[in-house]
Tab-separated table of C-alpha atoms and ligand atoms in Angstrom:
chain	number	residue	atom	x	y	z
H	6	MET	CA	196.196	-5.657	-37.649
H	7	ASP	CA	198.975	-7.653	-35.924
H	8	GLU	CA	198.413	-8.196	-31.833
H	9	VAL	CA	202.491	-8.400	-31.527
H	10	ILE	CA	203.256	-4.414	-33.135
H	11	ILE	CA	200.160	-3.475	-30.874
H	12	SER	CA	201.858	-4.855	-27.825
H	13	LYS	CA	205.043	-3.573	-28.937
H	14	ALA	CA	203.169	0.010	-29.674
H	15	ILE	CA	202.036	0.337	-26.727
H	16	THR	CA	205.294	-1.026	-24.692
H	17	GLU	CA	207.516	0.926	-26.697
H	18	THR	CA	205.445	4.186	-26.126
H	19	TYR	CA	205.165	3.690	-22.446
H	20	LEU	CA	208.745	3.062	-22.045
H	21	LYS	CA	209.514	5.984	-23.836
H	22	ASP	CA	207.502	8.441	-21.768
H	23	LEU	CA	208.600	6.635	-18.324
H	24	LEU	CA	212.082	7.010	-19.016
H	25	GLU	CA	211.598	10.494	-20.208
H	26	SER	CA	209.788	11.219	-16.759
H	27	MET	CA	212.255	9.594	-14.253
H	28	GLU	CA	213.925	13.085	-14.089
H	29	VAL	CA	211.394	15.787	-14.367
H	30	GLU	CA	211.428	19.559	-12.471
H	31	VAL	CA	208.673	18.585	-10.463
H	32	ALA	CA	206.669	15.287	-9.604
H	33	ILE	CA	203.297	15.579	-8.414
H	34	VAL	CA	202.148	12.395	-6.143
H	35	GLY	CA	197.709	12.198	-6.335
H	36	ALA	CA	196.031	13.001	-9.824
H	37	GLY	CA	193.002	14.629	-7.473
H	38	PRO	CA	191.732	17.867	-8.501
H	39	SER	CA	194.796	19.781	-6.860
H	40	GLY	CA	197.207	18.113	-8.495
H	41	MET	CA	196.102	17.764	-12.066
H	42	THR	CA	195.372	22.152	-11.378
H	43	ALA	CA	198.850	21.999	-10.333
H	44	ALA	CA	200.439	20.004	-13.436
H	45	TYR	CA	198.391	22.232	-16.105
H	46	TYR	CA	199.523	25.641	-14.491
H	47	LEU	CA	202.999	24.212	-14.685
H	48	ALA	CA	202.772	22.503	-18.209
H	49	LYS	CA	201.222	25.223	-19.669
H	50	LYS	CA	204.518	27.517	-18.811
H	51	ARG	CA	206.493	24.780	-20.148
H	52	VAL	CA	207.999	23.041	-16.719
H	53	LYS	CA	208.600	19.329	-16.906
H	54	VAL	CA	206.153	17.662	-14.544
H	55	ALA	CA	204.645	14.756	-14.364
H	56	ILE	CA	201.993	13.114	-11.925
H	57	PHE	CA	202.280	9.665	-10.671
H	58	GLU	CA	198.795	8.391	-9.264
H	59	ARG	CA	197.856	5.130	-7.581
H	60	LYS	CA	194.483	4.165	-8.976
H	61	LEU	CA	192.731	3.159	-12.650
H	62	SER	CA	191.025	6.479	-12.468
H	63	VAL	CA	192.590	9.816	-12.242
H	64	GLY	CA	190.428	12.652	-10.510
H	65	GLY	CA	190.742	11.474	-7.443
H	66	GLY	CA	187.164	12.228	-5.108
H	67	MET	CA	186.526	15.160	-7.680
H	68	TRP	CA	184.041	12.445	-9.818
H	69	GLY	CA	181.173	11.954	-6.789
H	70	GLY	CA	180.547	15.426	-5.985
H	71	GLY	CA	178.866	15.179	-2.788
H	72	MET	CA	177.706	11.970	-1.381
H	73	MET	CA	177.661	10.422	-5.012
H	74	PHE	CA	175.531	13.140	-6.193
H	75	ASN	CA	177.770	13.895	-9.007
H	76	ARG	CA	177.891	17.829	-9.097
H	77	ILE	CA	180.645	20.534	-7.277
H	78	VAL	CA	180.211	23.862	-5.969
H	79	VAL	CA	183.037	26.709	-6.162
H	80	GLN	CA	183.311	30.125	-5.102
H	81	PRO	CA	183.404	33.206	-7.350
H	82	GLU	CA	187.462	32.258	-7.458
H	83	GLY	CA	187.124	29.099	-8.143
H	84	LYS	CA	184.806	29.914	-10.830
H	85	GLU	CA	188.116	31.998	-12.812
H	86	ILE	CA	189.714	28.617	-12.991
H	87	LEU	CA	186.417	26.364	-13.980
H	88	ASP	CA	185.699	29.070	-16.894
H	89	GLU	CA	189.941	29.300	-17.995
H	90	LEU	CA	189.478	25.221	-18.515
H	91	GLY	CA	186.479	25.653	-20.294
H	92	ILE	CA	184.095	23.737	-17.505
H	93	THR	CA	180.447	24.878	-17.903
H	94	THR	CA	179.298	26.622	-14.578
H	95	GLN	CA	175.640	27.735	-13.447
H	96	GLU	CA	174.828	30.013	-10.842
H	97	TYR	CA	172.664	28.930	-7.981
H	98	GLN	CA	172.662	32.196	-6.139
H	99	LYS	CA	174.839	34.905	-5.224
H	100	GLY	CA	178.681	33.862	-4.839
H	101	TYR	CA	177.527	29.745	-5.145
H	102	TYR	CA	177.945	28.211	-8.866
H	103	THR	CA	177.972	24.668	-9.396
H	104	ALA	CA	179.545	22.444	-11.982
H	105	ASP	CA	179.036	18.727	-13.404
H	106	ALA	CA	181.212	16.863	-11.493
H	107	VAL	CA	182.227	14.442	-14.663
H	108	GLU	CA	182.607	17.389	-17.070
H	109	ALA	CA	184.851	18.773	-14.264
H	110	THR	CA	187.050	15.964	-13.772
H	111	SER	CA	187.192	15.110	-17.397
H	112	THR	CA	187.809	18.078	-18.594
H	113	LEU	CA	190.346	18.890	-15.931
H	114	CYS	CA	192.454	16.054	-16.826
H	115	SER	CA	192.115	16.314	-20.494
H	116	ARG	CA	193.634	20.342	-20.307
H	117	THR	CA	196.511	18.763	-17.989
H	118	VAL	CA	197.555	16.081	-20.223
H	119	LYS	CA	197.180	18.766	-23.613
H	120	ALA	CA	199.268	21.457	-21.872
H	121	GLY	CA	201.659	18.949	-21.648
H	122	ALA	CA	201.711	17.099	-18.347
H	123	ARG	CA	202.528	12.922	-18.007
H	124	ILE	CA	200.219	11.293	-15.988
H	125	PHE	CA	201.117	7.793	-14.713
H	126	ASN	CA	198.029	5.749	-13.231
H	127	LEU	CA	198.277	2.299	-11.162
H	128	LEU	CA	201.610	3.622	-9.260
H	129	SER	CA	202.177	4.073	-6.012
H	130	VAL	CA	204.452	6.516	-4.220
H	131	GLU	CA	205.595	4.596	-1.785
H	132	ASP	CA	208.762	6.416	-0.134
H	133	VAL	CA	210.581	9.243	-1.607
H	134	MET	CA	214.536	10.011	-2.034
H	135	ILE	CA	216.684	11.994	0.249
H	136	ARG	CA	219.777	13.425	0.010
H	137	GLU	CA	221.789	15.483	2.677
H	138	ASP	CA	219.719	18.297	4.593
H	139	ASP	CA	216.821	16.456	4.407
H	140	ARG	CA	216.103	17.607	0.796
H	141	ILE	CA	213.573	15.364	-1.282
H	142	THR	CA	215.450	14.685	-4.569
H	143	GLY	CA	212.455	12.144	-6.068
H	144	LEU	CA	209.973	9.456	-5.500
H	145	VAL	CA	210.388	5.905	-4.747
H	146	LEU	CA	207.731	4.214	-7.212
H	147	ASN	CA	206.183	0.821	-7.317
H	148	TRP	CA	203.203	-0.757	-9.564
H	149	SER	CA	200.230	-0.220	-7.381
H	150	ALA	CA	199.184	-4.053	-8.054
H	151	VAL	CA	202.449	-5.080	-6.252
H	152	SER	CA	201.156	-3.620	-3.068
H	153	LEU	CA	197.541	-5.186	-3.630
H	154	ALA	CA	199.014	-8.206	-4.555
H	155	ASN	CA	200.970	-8.256	-1.712
H	156	LEU	CA	203.963	-9.166	-3.417
H	157	HIS	CA	207.596	-8.520	-2.315
H	158	VAL	CA	209.324	-6.678	-5.465
H	159	ASP	CA	211.423	-4.015	-5.048
H	160	PRO	CA	210.573	-0.164	-6.256
H	161	LEU	CA	212.094	2.092	-8.983
H	162	ALA	CA	213.139	5.763	-8.199
H	163	MET	CA	212.970	9.189	-10.131
H	164	ARG	CA	214.364	12.071	-9.572
H	165	ALA	CA	212.787	15.642	-9.499
H	166	LYS	CA	213.701	18.912	-8.075
H	167	LEU	CA	210.568	19.475	-6.506
H	168	VAL	CA	207.731	16.815	-5.384
H	169	ILE	CA	204.166	18.137	-4.798
H	170	ASP	CA	202.118	16.071	-2.249
H	171	ALA	CA	198.527	15.763	-3.524
H	172	THR	CA	197.542	12.854	-2.125
H	173	GLY	CA	194.244	14.021	-0.561
H	174	HIS	CA	193.088	13.512	2.912
H	175	ASP	CA	196.351	11.281	4.115
H	176	ALA	CA	199.031	13.404	3.121
H	177	GLU	CA	200.912	10.295	2.137
H	178	VAL	CA	204.002	12.105	1.461
H	179	CYS	CA	204.384	14.155	4.242
H	180	ARG	CA	203.627	10.990	6.707
H	181	ILE	CA	206.456	9.554	4.919
H	182	VAL	CA	208.819	12.369	5.323
H	183	ALA	CA	207.773	12.982	9.067
H	184	ARG	CA	208.443	9.524	9.738
H	185	LYS	CA	211.063	8.581	7.614
H	186	THR	CA	213.567	12.089	7.503
H	187	GLY	CA	214.691	14.533	9.941
H	188	ALA	CA	212.450	17.163	8.627
H	189	LYS	CA	211.016	18.610	11.241
H	190	LEU	CA	206.970	17.897	10.284
H	191	GLU	CA	204.376	17.439	12.564
H	192	ILE	CA	201.085	16.346	10.659
H	193	ARG	CA	198.171	16.731	13.474
H	194	GLY	CA	195.400	15.921	10.683
H	195	GLU	CA	192.603	17.646	9.352
H	196	LYS	CA	189.642	18.999	11.468
H	197	SER	CA	185.728	18.845	10.919
H	198	MET	CA	183.626	20.180	8.474
H	199	TRP	CA	183.934	24.127	8.440
H	200	ALA	CA	183.834	25.335	4.735
H	201	GLU	CA	184.131	28.548	4.816
H	202	VAL	CA	186.859	28.391	7.278
H	203	GLY	CA	188.609	25.264	5.499
H	204	GLU	CA	188.822	26.693	2.036
H	205	LYS	CA	190.494	29.648	2.986
H	206	ALA	CA	192.788	27.828	4.920
H	207	ILE	CA	193.628	25.421	2.312
H	208	VAL	CA	195.200	28.246	-0.044
H	209	GLU	CA	197.499	29.539	3.153
H	210	ASN	CA	198.484	25.927	3.672
H	211	THR	CA	199.608	25.594	0.263
H	212	LYS	CA	203.254	26.044	0.934
H	213	GLN	CA	206.699	24.437	1.110
H	214	VAL	CA	207.166	21.870	3.920
H	215	CYS	CA	210.569	20.865	4.091
H	216	PRO	CA	213.349	21.502	1.406
H	217	GLY	CA	211.896	20.118	-2.008
H	218	LEU	CA	208.773	18.836	-0.739
H	219	LEU	CA	205.219	21.269	-1.381
H	220	VAL	CA	201.799	20.590	-0.235
H	221	ALA	CA	198.834	21.200	-2.001
H	222	GLY	CA	194.977	20.565	-1.652
H	223	MET	CA	193.452	18.368	1.531
H	224	ALA	CA	196.622	17.000	2.344
H	225	ALA	CA	197.570	20.657	2.807
H	226	ASN	CA	195.007	20.743	5.409
H	227	ALA	CA	195.623	17.861	6.822
H	228	VAL	CA	199.038	18.732	7.604
H	229	PHE	CA	198.143	22.101	9.213
H	230	SER	CA	195.369	20.845	11.022
H	231	SER	CA	192.578	22.991	9.356
H	232	PRO	CA	189.086	21.747	8.683
H	233	ARG	CA	187.716	20.087	5.972
H	234	MET	CA	184.879	21.326	3.527
H	235	GLY	CA	182.758	18.717	2.033
H	236	PRO	CA	181.912	19.223	-2.057
H	237	ILE	CA	183.289	22.326	-2.318
H	238	PHE	CA	186.450	22.405	-4.836
H	239	GLY	CA	186.920	26.307	-5.195
H	240	GLY	CA	189.954	25.837	-2.595
H	241	MET	CA	191.286	22.668	-4.331
H	242	LEU	CA	191.727	24.498	-7.662
H	243	LEU	CA	193.067	27.572	-6.118
H	244	SER	CA	195.585	25.435	-3.812
H	245	GLY	CA	197.130	23.788	-7.100
H	246	LYS	CA	197.408	27.188	-8.977
H	247	LYS	CA	199.154	28.159	-5.841
H	248	ALA	CA	201.463	25.117	-5.793
H	249	ALA	CA	202.458	25.432	-9.129
H	250	GLU	CA	202.751	29.364	-8.772
H	251	LEU	CA	205.352	28.647	-5.506
H	252	ALA	CA	207.037	25.742	-7.700
H	253	MET	CA	207.761	28.127	-10.301
H	254	ASP	CA	209.297	30.553	-7.727
H	255	LEU	CA	211.691	27.880	-6.458
H	256	LEU	CA	212.481	26.516	-9.740
H	257	ARG	CA	213.757	30.300	-11.132
H	258	LYS	CA	215.524	31.101	-7.937
H	259	ASP	CA	217.122	27.649	-7.993
H	260	LYS	CA	218.907	28.593	-11.594
Y	2	48F	O1	191.510	12.733	-2.750
Y	2	48F	P1	191.710	13.935	-4.106
Y	2	48F	O2	190.879	14.076	-4.464
Y	2	48F	O3	192.784	14.814	-3.428
Y	2	48F	P2	192.664	16.508	-3.358
Y	2	48F	O4	193.231	16.675	-4.576
Y	2	48F	O5	191.154	17.245	-3.355
Y	2	48F	C1	190.311	16.357	-2.409
Y	2	48F	C2	188.736	16.060	-2.435
Y	2	48F	O6	188.840	15.472	-4.118
Y	2	48F	C3	187.831	16.047	-1.527
Y	2	48F	C4	187.648	17.185	-0.974
Y	2	48F	C5	187.197	18.219	-1.380
Y	2	48F	O7	186.702	19.369	-0.341
Y	2	48F	O8	188.191	17.003	0.663
Y	2	48F	O9	188.679	15.389	-0.977
Y	2	48F	O10	193.475	16.851	-2.331
Y	2	48F	O11	193.332	13.142	-4.343
Y	2	48F	C6	194.337	12.299	-4.022
Y	2	48F	C7	194.980	11.015	-5.208
Y	2	48F	O12	196.058	10.716	-4.799
Y	2	48F	C8	196.208	9.508	-4.819
Y	2	48F	C9	194.838	8.841	-4.710
Y	2	48F	O13	194.483	7.938	-5.275
Y	2	48F	C10	193.887	10.449	-4.970
Y	2	48F	O14	193.317	9.778	-6.400
Y	2	48F	N1	197.042	9.052	-4.061
Y	2	48F	C11	197.124	8.706	-2.652
Y	2	48F	N2	198.213	7.981	-2.169
Y	2	48F	C12	198.782	8.133	-3.405
Y	2	48F	C13	198.258	8.283	-4.364
Y	2	48F	C14	200.302	7.500	-3.198
Y	2	48F	N3	200.772	7.043	-2.035
Y	2	48F	N4	201.123	7.404	-4.768
Y	2	48F	C15	200.141	7.653	-5.640
Y	2	48F	N5	198.682	8.224	-5.302
């Protein structure tokens, strides 16, 4: 085996994928449960989709279950998505199902990639591209290592017909848009824990927040000031699925 051939193989195939993903139909920020679920349902319908994830690992907050007890809980509606993905669940009591967080996260990631979504880890979204009428038209990317090392290096940009903010509790993309554009987007932050209300609200809060930008997952509850819900993950999966459906509707209307 030749080290230089190995190096060329990595560089060439990675760059080919990155170049192809510089213009997509849907760009998703964050590879947590909501972002990956959205990407899975989009890719399944042959929508060109890429996820950009800041960390080395994908999966966001799902690996650790609750307080590092690596089990997650879902309600019957969430279980339907786990069933579709082939993730094992066990009934704990009526209406409550548990799953192994490691099996759930790794299987969701695998199914998402195999459905055709591309995931780029170690890349941070530090800004958005914007055009007339405050329409979000893409993302501004930099290596996570650049900001970690505090280096002064300019980013690159990619174009998307739609962006989904799936950045979790910090709702990072929405905060950037609220701060930097004229979009009337007031972010009030999530409320304290109330699983029942948070799980319902997260699906309602999954919507287009300004032209070209949708919000999903915990970011949606942060934007619309709904409660957090702790280690019940059905809402994240259902929110990702709804974001994918909304994105497909918007893409259809755009044609
Ligand atoms: O936090 P995260 O898992 O978001 P989620 O999909 O799920 C929330 C649950 O994990 C949990 C919960 C359950 O009740 O409340 O917290 O809403 O995943 C968000 C991902 O986005 C990445 C971050 O590293 C994480 O993997 N991320 C955040 N900001 C950026 C980003 C950014 N600016 N650029 C790229 N990735």
